[in-house]
Coordinates of C-alpha atoms and ligand atoms in Angstrom, one line a residue:
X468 CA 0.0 0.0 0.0
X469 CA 1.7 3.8 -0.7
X470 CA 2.2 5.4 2.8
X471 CA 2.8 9.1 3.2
X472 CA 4.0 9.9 6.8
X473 CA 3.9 14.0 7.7
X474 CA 6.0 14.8 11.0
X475 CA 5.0 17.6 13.5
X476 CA 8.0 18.4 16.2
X477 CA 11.3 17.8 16.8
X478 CA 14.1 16.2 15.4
X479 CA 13.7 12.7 17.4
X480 CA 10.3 12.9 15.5
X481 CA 12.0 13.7 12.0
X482 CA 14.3 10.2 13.2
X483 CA 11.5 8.3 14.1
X484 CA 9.3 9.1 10.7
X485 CA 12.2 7.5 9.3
X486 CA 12.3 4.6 11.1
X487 CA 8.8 3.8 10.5
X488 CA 8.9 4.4 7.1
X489 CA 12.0 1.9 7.0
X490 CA 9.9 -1.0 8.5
X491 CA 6.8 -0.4 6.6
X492 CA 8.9 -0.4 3.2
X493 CA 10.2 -3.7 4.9
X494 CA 6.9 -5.0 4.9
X495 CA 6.2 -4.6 1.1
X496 CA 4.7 -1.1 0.9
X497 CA 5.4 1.8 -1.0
X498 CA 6.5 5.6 0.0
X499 CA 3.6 7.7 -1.7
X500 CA 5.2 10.3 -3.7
X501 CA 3.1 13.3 -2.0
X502 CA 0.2 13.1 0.7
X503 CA -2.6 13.0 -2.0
X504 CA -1.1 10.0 -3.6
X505 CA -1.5 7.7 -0.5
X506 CA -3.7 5.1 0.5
X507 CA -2.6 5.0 3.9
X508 CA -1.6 8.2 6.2
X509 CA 0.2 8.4 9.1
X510 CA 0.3 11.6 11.2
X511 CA 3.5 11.6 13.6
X512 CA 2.4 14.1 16.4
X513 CA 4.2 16.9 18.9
X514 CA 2.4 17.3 23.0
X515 CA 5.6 20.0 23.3
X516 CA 3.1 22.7 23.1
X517 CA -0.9 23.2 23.2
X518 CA -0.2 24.4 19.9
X519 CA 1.8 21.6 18.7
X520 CA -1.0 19.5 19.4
X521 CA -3.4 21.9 18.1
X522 CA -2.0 21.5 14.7
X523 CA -1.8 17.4 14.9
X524 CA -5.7 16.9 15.6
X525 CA -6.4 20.0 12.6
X526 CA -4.8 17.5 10.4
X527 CA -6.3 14.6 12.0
X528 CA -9.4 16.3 11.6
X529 CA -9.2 17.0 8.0
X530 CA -8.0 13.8 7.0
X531 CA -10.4 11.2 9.0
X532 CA -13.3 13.5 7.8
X533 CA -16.0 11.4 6.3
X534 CA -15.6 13.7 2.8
X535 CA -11.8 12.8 2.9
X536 CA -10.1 11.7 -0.4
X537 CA -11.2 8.8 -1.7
X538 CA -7.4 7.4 -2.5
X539 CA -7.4 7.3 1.4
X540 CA -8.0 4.0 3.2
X541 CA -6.2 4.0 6.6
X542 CA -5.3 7.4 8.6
X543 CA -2.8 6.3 11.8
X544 CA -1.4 8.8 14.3
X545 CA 1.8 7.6 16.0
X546 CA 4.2 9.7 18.5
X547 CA 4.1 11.7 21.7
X548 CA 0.4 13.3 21.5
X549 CA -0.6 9.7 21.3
X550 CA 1.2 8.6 24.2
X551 CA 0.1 11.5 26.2
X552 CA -4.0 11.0 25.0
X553 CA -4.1 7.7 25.1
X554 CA -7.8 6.6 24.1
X555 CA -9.1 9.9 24.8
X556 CA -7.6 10.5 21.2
X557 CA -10.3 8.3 19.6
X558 CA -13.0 10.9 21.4
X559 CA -11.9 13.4 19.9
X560 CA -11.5 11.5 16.7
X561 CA -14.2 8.8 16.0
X562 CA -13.2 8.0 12.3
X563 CA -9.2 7.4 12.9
X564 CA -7.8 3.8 12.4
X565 CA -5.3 3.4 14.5
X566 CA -3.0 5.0 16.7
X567 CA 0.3 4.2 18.0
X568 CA 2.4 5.7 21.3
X569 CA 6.0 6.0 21.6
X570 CA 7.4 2.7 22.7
X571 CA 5.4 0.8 19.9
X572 CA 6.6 1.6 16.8
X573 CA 8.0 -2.0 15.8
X574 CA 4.7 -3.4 15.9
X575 CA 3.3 -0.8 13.7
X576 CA 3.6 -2.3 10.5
X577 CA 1.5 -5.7 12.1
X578 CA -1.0 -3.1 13.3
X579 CA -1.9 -1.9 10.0
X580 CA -1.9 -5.5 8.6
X581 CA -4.4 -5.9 11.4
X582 CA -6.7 -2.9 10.7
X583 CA -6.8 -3.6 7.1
X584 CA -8.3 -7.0 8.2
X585 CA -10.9 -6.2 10.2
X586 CA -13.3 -3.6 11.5
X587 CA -11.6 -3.3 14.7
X588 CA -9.5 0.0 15.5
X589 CA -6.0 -0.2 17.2
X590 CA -4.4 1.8 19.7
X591 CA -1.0 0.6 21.0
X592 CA 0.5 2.8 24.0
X593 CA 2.6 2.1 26.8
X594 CA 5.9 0.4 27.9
X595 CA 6.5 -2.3 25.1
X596 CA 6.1 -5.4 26.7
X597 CA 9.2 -6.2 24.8
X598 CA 11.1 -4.3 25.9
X599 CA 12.8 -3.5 22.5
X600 CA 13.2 0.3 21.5
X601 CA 15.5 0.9 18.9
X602 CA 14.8 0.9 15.3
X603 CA 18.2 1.0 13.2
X604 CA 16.7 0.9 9.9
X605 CA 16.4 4.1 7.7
X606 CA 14.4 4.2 4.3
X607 CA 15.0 7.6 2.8
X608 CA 19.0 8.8 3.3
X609 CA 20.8 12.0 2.4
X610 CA 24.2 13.2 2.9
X611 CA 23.0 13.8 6.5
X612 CA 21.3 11.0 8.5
X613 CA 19.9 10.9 12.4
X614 CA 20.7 8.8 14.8
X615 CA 18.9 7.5 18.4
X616 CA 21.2 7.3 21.0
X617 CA 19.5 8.0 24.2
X618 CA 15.9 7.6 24.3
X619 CA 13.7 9.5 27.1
X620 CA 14.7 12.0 29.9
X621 CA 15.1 12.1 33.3
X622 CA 15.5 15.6 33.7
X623 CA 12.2 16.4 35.0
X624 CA 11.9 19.7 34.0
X625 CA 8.6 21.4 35.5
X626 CA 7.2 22.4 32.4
X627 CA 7.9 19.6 30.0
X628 CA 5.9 16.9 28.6
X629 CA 8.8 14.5 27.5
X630 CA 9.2 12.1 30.5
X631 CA 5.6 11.2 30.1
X632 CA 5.6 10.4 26.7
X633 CA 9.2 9.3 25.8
X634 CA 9.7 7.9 29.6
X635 CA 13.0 7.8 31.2
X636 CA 16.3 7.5 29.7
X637 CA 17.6 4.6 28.5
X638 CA 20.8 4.8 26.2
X639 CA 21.4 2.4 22.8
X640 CA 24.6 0.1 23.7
X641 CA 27.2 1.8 21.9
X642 CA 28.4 -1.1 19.9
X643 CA 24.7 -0.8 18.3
X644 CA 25.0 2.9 17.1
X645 CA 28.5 2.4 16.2
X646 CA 27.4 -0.7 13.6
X647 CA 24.3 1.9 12.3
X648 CA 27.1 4.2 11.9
X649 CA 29.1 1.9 9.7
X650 CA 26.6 1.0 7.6
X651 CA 24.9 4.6 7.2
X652 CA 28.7 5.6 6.3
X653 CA 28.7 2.4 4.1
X654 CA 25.4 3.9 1.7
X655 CA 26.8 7.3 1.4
X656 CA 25.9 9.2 4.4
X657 CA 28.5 11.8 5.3
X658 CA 27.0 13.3 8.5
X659 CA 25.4 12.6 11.1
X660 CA 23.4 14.0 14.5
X661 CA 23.6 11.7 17.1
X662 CA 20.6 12.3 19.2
X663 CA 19.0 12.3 23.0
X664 CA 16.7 14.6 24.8
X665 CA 19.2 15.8 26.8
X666 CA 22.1 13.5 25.2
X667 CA 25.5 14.3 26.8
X668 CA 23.8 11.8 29.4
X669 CA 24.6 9.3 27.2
X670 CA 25.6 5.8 29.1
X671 CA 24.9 7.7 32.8
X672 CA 22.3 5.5 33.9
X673 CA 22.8 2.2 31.7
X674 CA 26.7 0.4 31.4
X675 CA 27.0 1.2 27.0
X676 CA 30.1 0.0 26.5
X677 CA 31.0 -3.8 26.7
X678 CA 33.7 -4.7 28.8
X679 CA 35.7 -5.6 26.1
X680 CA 35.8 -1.8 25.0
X681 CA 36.2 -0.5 27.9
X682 CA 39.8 0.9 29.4
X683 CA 40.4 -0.2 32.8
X684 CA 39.5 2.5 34.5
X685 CA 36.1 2.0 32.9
X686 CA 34.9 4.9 31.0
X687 CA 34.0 8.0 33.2
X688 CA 32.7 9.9 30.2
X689 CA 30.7 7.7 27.9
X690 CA 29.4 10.0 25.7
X691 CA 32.9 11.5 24.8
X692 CA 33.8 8.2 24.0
X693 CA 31.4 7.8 21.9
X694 CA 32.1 10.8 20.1
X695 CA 35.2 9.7 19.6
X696 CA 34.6 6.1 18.4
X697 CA 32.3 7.7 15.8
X698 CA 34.9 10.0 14.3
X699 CA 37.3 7.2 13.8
X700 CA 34.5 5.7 11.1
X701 CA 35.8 6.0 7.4
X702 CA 33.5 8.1 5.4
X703 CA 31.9 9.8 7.8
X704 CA 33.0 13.3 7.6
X705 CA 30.7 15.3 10.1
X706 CA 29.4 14.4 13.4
X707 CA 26.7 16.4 15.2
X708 CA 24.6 15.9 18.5
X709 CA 21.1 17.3 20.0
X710 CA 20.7 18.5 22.3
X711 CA 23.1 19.7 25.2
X712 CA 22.5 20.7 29.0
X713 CA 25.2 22.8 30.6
X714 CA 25.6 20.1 33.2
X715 CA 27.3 17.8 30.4
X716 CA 29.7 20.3 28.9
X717 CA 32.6 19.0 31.2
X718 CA 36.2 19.8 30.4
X719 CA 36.6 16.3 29.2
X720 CA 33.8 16.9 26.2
X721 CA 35.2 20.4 25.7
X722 CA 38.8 18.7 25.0
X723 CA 37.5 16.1 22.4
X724 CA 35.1 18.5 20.8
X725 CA 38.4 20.2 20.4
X726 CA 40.7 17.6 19.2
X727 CA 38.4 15.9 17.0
X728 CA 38.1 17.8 13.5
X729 CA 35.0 15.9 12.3
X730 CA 33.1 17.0 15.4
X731 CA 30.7 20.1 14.3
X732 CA 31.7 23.4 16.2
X733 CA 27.6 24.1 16.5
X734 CA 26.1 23.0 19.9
X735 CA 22.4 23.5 20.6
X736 CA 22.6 24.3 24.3
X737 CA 18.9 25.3 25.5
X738 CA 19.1 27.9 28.0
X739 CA 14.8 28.4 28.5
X740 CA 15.8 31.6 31.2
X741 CA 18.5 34.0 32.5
X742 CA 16.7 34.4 36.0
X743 CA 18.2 32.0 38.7
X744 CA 14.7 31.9 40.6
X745 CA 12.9 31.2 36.9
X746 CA 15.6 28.8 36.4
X747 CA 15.1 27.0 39.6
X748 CA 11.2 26.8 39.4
X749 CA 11.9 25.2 36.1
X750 CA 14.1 23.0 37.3
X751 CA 16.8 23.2 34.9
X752 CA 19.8 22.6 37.6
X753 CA 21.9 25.4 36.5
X754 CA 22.2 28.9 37.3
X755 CA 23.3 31.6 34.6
X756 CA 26.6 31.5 35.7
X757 CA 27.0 27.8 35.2
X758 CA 25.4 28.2 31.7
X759 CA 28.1 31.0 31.5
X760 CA 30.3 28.7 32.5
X761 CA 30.0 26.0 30.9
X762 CA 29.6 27.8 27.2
X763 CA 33.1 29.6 27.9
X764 CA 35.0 25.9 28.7
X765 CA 33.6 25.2 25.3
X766 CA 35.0 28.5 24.0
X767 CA 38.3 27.6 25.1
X768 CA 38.7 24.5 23.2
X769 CA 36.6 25.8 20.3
X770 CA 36.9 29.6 20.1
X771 CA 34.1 29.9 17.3
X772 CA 31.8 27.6 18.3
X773 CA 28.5 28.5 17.0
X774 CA 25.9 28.3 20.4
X775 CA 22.1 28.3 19.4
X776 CA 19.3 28.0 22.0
X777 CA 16.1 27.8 23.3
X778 CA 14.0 30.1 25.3
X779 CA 10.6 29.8 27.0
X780 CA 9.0 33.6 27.8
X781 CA 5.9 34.1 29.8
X782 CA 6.6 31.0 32.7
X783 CA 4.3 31.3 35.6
X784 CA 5.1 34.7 37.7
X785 CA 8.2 35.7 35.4
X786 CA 8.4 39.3 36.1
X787 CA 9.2 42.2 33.4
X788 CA 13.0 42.1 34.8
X789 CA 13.3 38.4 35.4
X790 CA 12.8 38.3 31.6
X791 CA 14.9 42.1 31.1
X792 CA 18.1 39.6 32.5
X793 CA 17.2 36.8 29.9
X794 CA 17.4 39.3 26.8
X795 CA 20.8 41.2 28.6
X796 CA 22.2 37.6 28.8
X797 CA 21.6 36.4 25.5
X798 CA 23.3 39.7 24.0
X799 CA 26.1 38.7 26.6
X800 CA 26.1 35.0 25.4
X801 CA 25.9 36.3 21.5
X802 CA 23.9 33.1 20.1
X803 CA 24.2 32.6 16.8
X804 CA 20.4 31.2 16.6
X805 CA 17.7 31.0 19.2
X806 CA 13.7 29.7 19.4
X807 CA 12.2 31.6 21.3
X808 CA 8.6 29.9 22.8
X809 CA 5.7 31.3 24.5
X810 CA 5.1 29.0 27.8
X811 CA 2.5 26.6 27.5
X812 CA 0.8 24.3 30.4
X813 CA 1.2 20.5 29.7
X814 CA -1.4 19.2 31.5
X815 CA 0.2 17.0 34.7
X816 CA 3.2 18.5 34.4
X817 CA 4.3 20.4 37.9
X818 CA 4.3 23.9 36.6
X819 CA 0.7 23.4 35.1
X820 CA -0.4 23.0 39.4
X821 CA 0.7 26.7 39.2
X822 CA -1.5 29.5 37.6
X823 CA -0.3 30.4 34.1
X824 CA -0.5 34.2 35.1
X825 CA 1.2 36.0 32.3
X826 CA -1.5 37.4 29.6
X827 CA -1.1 35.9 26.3
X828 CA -0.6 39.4 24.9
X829 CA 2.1 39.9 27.2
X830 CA 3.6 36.5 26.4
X831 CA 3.7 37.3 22.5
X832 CA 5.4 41.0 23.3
X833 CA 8.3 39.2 25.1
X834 CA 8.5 36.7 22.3
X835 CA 8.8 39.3 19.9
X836 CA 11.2 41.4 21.5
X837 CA 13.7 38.2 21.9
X838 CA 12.3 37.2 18.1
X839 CA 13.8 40.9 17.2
X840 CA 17.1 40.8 19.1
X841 CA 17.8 37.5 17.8
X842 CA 17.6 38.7 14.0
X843 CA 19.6 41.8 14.3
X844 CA 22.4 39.6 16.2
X845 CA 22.2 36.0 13.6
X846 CA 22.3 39.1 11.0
X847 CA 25.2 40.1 12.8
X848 CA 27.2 37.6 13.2
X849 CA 26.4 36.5 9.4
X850 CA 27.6 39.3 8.3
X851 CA 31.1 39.0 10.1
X852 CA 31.8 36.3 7.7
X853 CA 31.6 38.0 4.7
X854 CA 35.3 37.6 2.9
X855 CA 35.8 34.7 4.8
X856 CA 35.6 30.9 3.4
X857 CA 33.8 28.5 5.3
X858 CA 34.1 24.4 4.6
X859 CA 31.0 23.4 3.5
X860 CA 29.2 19.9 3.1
X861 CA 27.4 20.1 0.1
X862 CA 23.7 18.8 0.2
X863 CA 22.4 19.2 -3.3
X864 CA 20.3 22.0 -5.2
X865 CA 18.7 24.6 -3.3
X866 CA 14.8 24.0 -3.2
X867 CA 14.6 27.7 -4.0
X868 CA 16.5 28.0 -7.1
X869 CA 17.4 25.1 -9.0
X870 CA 20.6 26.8 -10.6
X871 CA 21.8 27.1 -7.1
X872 CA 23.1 24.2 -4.5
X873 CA 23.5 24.3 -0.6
X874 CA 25.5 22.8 1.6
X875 CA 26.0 23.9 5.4
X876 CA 29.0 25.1 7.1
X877 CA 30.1 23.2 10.0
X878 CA 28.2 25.7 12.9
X879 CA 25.6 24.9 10.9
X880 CA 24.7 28.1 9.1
X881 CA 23.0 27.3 5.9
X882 CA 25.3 28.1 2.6
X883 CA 24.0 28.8 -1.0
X884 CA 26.1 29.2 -4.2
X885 CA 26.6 27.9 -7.9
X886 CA 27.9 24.5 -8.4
X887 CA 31.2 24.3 -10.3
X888 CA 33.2 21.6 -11.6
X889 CA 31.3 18.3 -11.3
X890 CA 30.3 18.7 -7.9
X891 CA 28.3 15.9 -5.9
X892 CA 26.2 15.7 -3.2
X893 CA 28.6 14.8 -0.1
X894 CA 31.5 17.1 -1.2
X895 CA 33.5 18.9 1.2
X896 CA 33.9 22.2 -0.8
X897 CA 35.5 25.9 0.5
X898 CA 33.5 28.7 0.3
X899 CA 34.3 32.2 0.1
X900 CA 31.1 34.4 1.5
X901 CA 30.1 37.2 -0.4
X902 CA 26.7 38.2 1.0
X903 CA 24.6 37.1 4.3
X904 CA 21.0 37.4 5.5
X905 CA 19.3 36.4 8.3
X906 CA 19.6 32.8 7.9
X907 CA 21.2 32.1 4.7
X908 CA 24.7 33.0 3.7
X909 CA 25.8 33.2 0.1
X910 CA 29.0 32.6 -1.3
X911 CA 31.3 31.5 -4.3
X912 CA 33.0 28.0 -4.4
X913 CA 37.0 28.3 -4.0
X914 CA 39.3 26.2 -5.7
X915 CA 39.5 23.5 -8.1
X916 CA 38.2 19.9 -7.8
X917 CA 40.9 18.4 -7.0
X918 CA 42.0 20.6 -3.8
X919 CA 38.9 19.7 -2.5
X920 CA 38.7 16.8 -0.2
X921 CA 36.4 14.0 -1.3
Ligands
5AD602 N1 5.9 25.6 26.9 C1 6.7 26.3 26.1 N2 7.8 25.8 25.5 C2 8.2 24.6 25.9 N3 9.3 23.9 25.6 C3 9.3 22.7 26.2 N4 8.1 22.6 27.0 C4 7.5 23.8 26.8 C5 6.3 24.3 27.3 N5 5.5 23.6 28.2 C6 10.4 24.4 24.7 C7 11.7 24.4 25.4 C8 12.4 23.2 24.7 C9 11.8 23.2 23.4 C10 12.0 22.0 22.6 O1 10.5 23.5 23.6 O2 12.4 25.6 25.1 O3 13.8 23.4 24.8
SF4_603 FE1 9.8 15.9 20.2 FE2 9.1 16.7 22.6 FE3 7.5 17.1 20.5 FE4 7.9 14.6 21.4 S1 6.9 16.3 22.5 S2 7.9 15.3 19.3 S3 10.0 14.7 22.1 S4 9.4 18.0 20.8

């Protein structure tokens, strides 16, 4: 049957797409070429944010709607809004197939065999009773893959839905990611983003490595090991991770981020607040001056490191100059990108207990304040590359303007220019910047073919 899966959220949800795309090709079915060519639809689905969710059921809506397209057999939800609803999502929508949580998405493929066979509807949710989590397939690949390694969080952040529906961390044995690794390097793939919730806890609360890998002293720092196991893969040329907590940027990661050349000098560190009391009702487990802290050991090992962030505005009781000291330390920080989110009560999460007392049209001032700042500085430091080259991973033509290609630079700023030579997909090329804009830089490839490394 054609399958056409559209992904709200994050980046895990991007990975997991992917993954279940992988096992229903396995399976003998077909990726659709567009949404209106499928028979069967799956809806991958966001709880981050009210809104989020908002947009999943509009879809949802739309698409189990008795006047639906008639190419349209099966519409499935999978992902975090189903984990968090549960069977209260088949209330709200009486004509959808089936829907699957979090932990399920192996048996997905049997549950549409299932569906197709009978009137019954299906919703899988919960621990999986097997106990199995990690999917290492991938159907569609790039130059740029994504790869699981630590599933869940045990942060507990006050505001955020992810424990609930990802549950706690567990982290893939390494040996596992390093053979997906191997073989995603094996089919081309020249980068890729190694990613967790809040990954540099990679292999704190499971043992990753086997003994057999392990140095004698055991390994204090798994997920710098990890790192650096990955770099020594042939063909990969780029490695990148999502996303990073202050707590983990410990001198030991700052030195291999430094001494390893194929590790990207981008980290996506989310700061949510400047304010120590905002901070602590949030329960982030830093203060500012750790963040501080922990960005300038990075900056010692990796003076341009590009830092990008994220930042919630309007949390319960945030005053005007709790949030005053978030915008000064962001200019004092200088990130090279932020999202900047209006705060939004997950229902069961501790901060929802407390009243959500800033007024929405106060929420969206602050957001566009940080929005405005956050241009005129990305502009900023954009511009400070002009006249300089940047090594650049080409990724094909632009979507924009098929007589141009992009490729990103290695702090990930977005790169466009006019191919020379015969250029490929996967090239390593140098790139001299002629012009930036707020999130595009444009440029004019350097050198001949055969300086560039392939
Ligand atoms: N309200 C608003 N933003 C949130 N985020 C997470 N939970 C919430 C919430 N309840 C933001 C955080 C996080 C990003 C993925 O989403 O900034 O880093
Ligand atoms: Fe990703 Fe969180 Fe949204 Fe789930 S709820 S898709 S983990 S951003």
């Amino acid at each position: 049957m054609k399958f056409y899966i559209k992904t709200y959220g994050c980046q895990m949800n991007e990975r997991d797409s992917d993954a279940v795309a992988a096992l229903l090709v396995q399976r003998g079915h077909e990726l659709a070429s567009g949404e209106g060519d499928a028979e069967l639809l799956l809806i991958n689905t966001c709880s981050v944010r009210a809104k989020a969710e908002h947009k999943a059921l509009g879809k949802l809506g739309l698409t189990t709607a008795p006047n639906r397209s008639k190419t349209l057999r099966l519409v499935g939800a999978f992902g975090c809004m189903v984990e968090r609803l549960g069977p209260r999502l088949f209330d709200k929508l009486p004509n959808l197939d089936f829907a699957v949580g979090t932990h399920r998405f192996r048996a997905l493929p049997d549950i549409v065999d299932r569906v197709l066979a009978g009137p019954e509807k299906i919703l899988a949710v919960g621990e999986n009773p097997d106990g199995e989590h990690a999917v290492s397939e991938h159907a569609v690949l790039g130059v740029s893959a994504f790869v699981n390694i630590l599933f869940g969080c045990n942060r507990g952040c006050s505001y955020c839905i992810v424990p609930t529906v990802r549950g706690g961390e567990i982290s893939r044995p390494a040996r596992e990611i390093l053979d997906e690794l191997r073989e995603l390097a094996a089919r081309q793939v020249r980068e890729v983003t190694l990613l967790g919730q809040s990954v540099m806890a990679y292999g704190r609360a499971q043992a990753v490595w086997e003994a057999a890998d392990r140095s004698p002293g055991g390994y204090q720092e798994p997920f710098a090991r990890l790192l650096e196991a990955a770099a020594e893969i042939e063909g990969l040329r780029r490695i990148r991770f999502a996303s990073g907590h202050p707590s983990g940027c410990t001198a030991e990661l700052a030195r291999v981020m430094g001494a390893v050349p194929k590790l990207c000098r981008h980290l996506h560190l989310p700061l949510q607040s400047a304010s120590d009391r905002i901070l602590k009702m949030m329960r982030r487990g830093y203060s500012a001056d750790d963040y501080r802290r922990a960005v300038a050991r990075l900056r010692e090992t990796v003076p341009d490191i590009a830092i990008t962030t994220d930042i919630i505005v309007g949390f319960p009781s945030e005053s005007p100059s709790e949030f005053e000291a978030t915008r000064a330390f962001m200019d004092e920080i200088g990130f090279d990108n932020a999202f900047i989110f209006k705060y939004s009560p997950r229902p069961g999460t501790p901060a929802a207990g407390w009243p959500d007392d800033i007024a929405m049209d106060e929420k969206i001032r602050r957001n566009k304040t940080l929005l405005q700042d956050q241009n005129r500085r990305t502009l900023a430091v954009n511009e400070a590359m002009i006249g300089r080259t940047a090594d650049v991973l080409v990724e094909g033509v632009s979507p924009r303007n098929p007589d141009r290609w992009t490729g990103r630079t290695s702090g990930n700023k977005i790169v466009v220019f006019s191919p020379e030579f015969d250029m490929r997909k996967g090239d390593m090329i140098r790139v001299r910047i002629a012009r930036a804009m707020p999130q595009t830089l444009y440029g004019a490839v350097e050198g001949s073919p055969c300086e560039v490394e392939r």
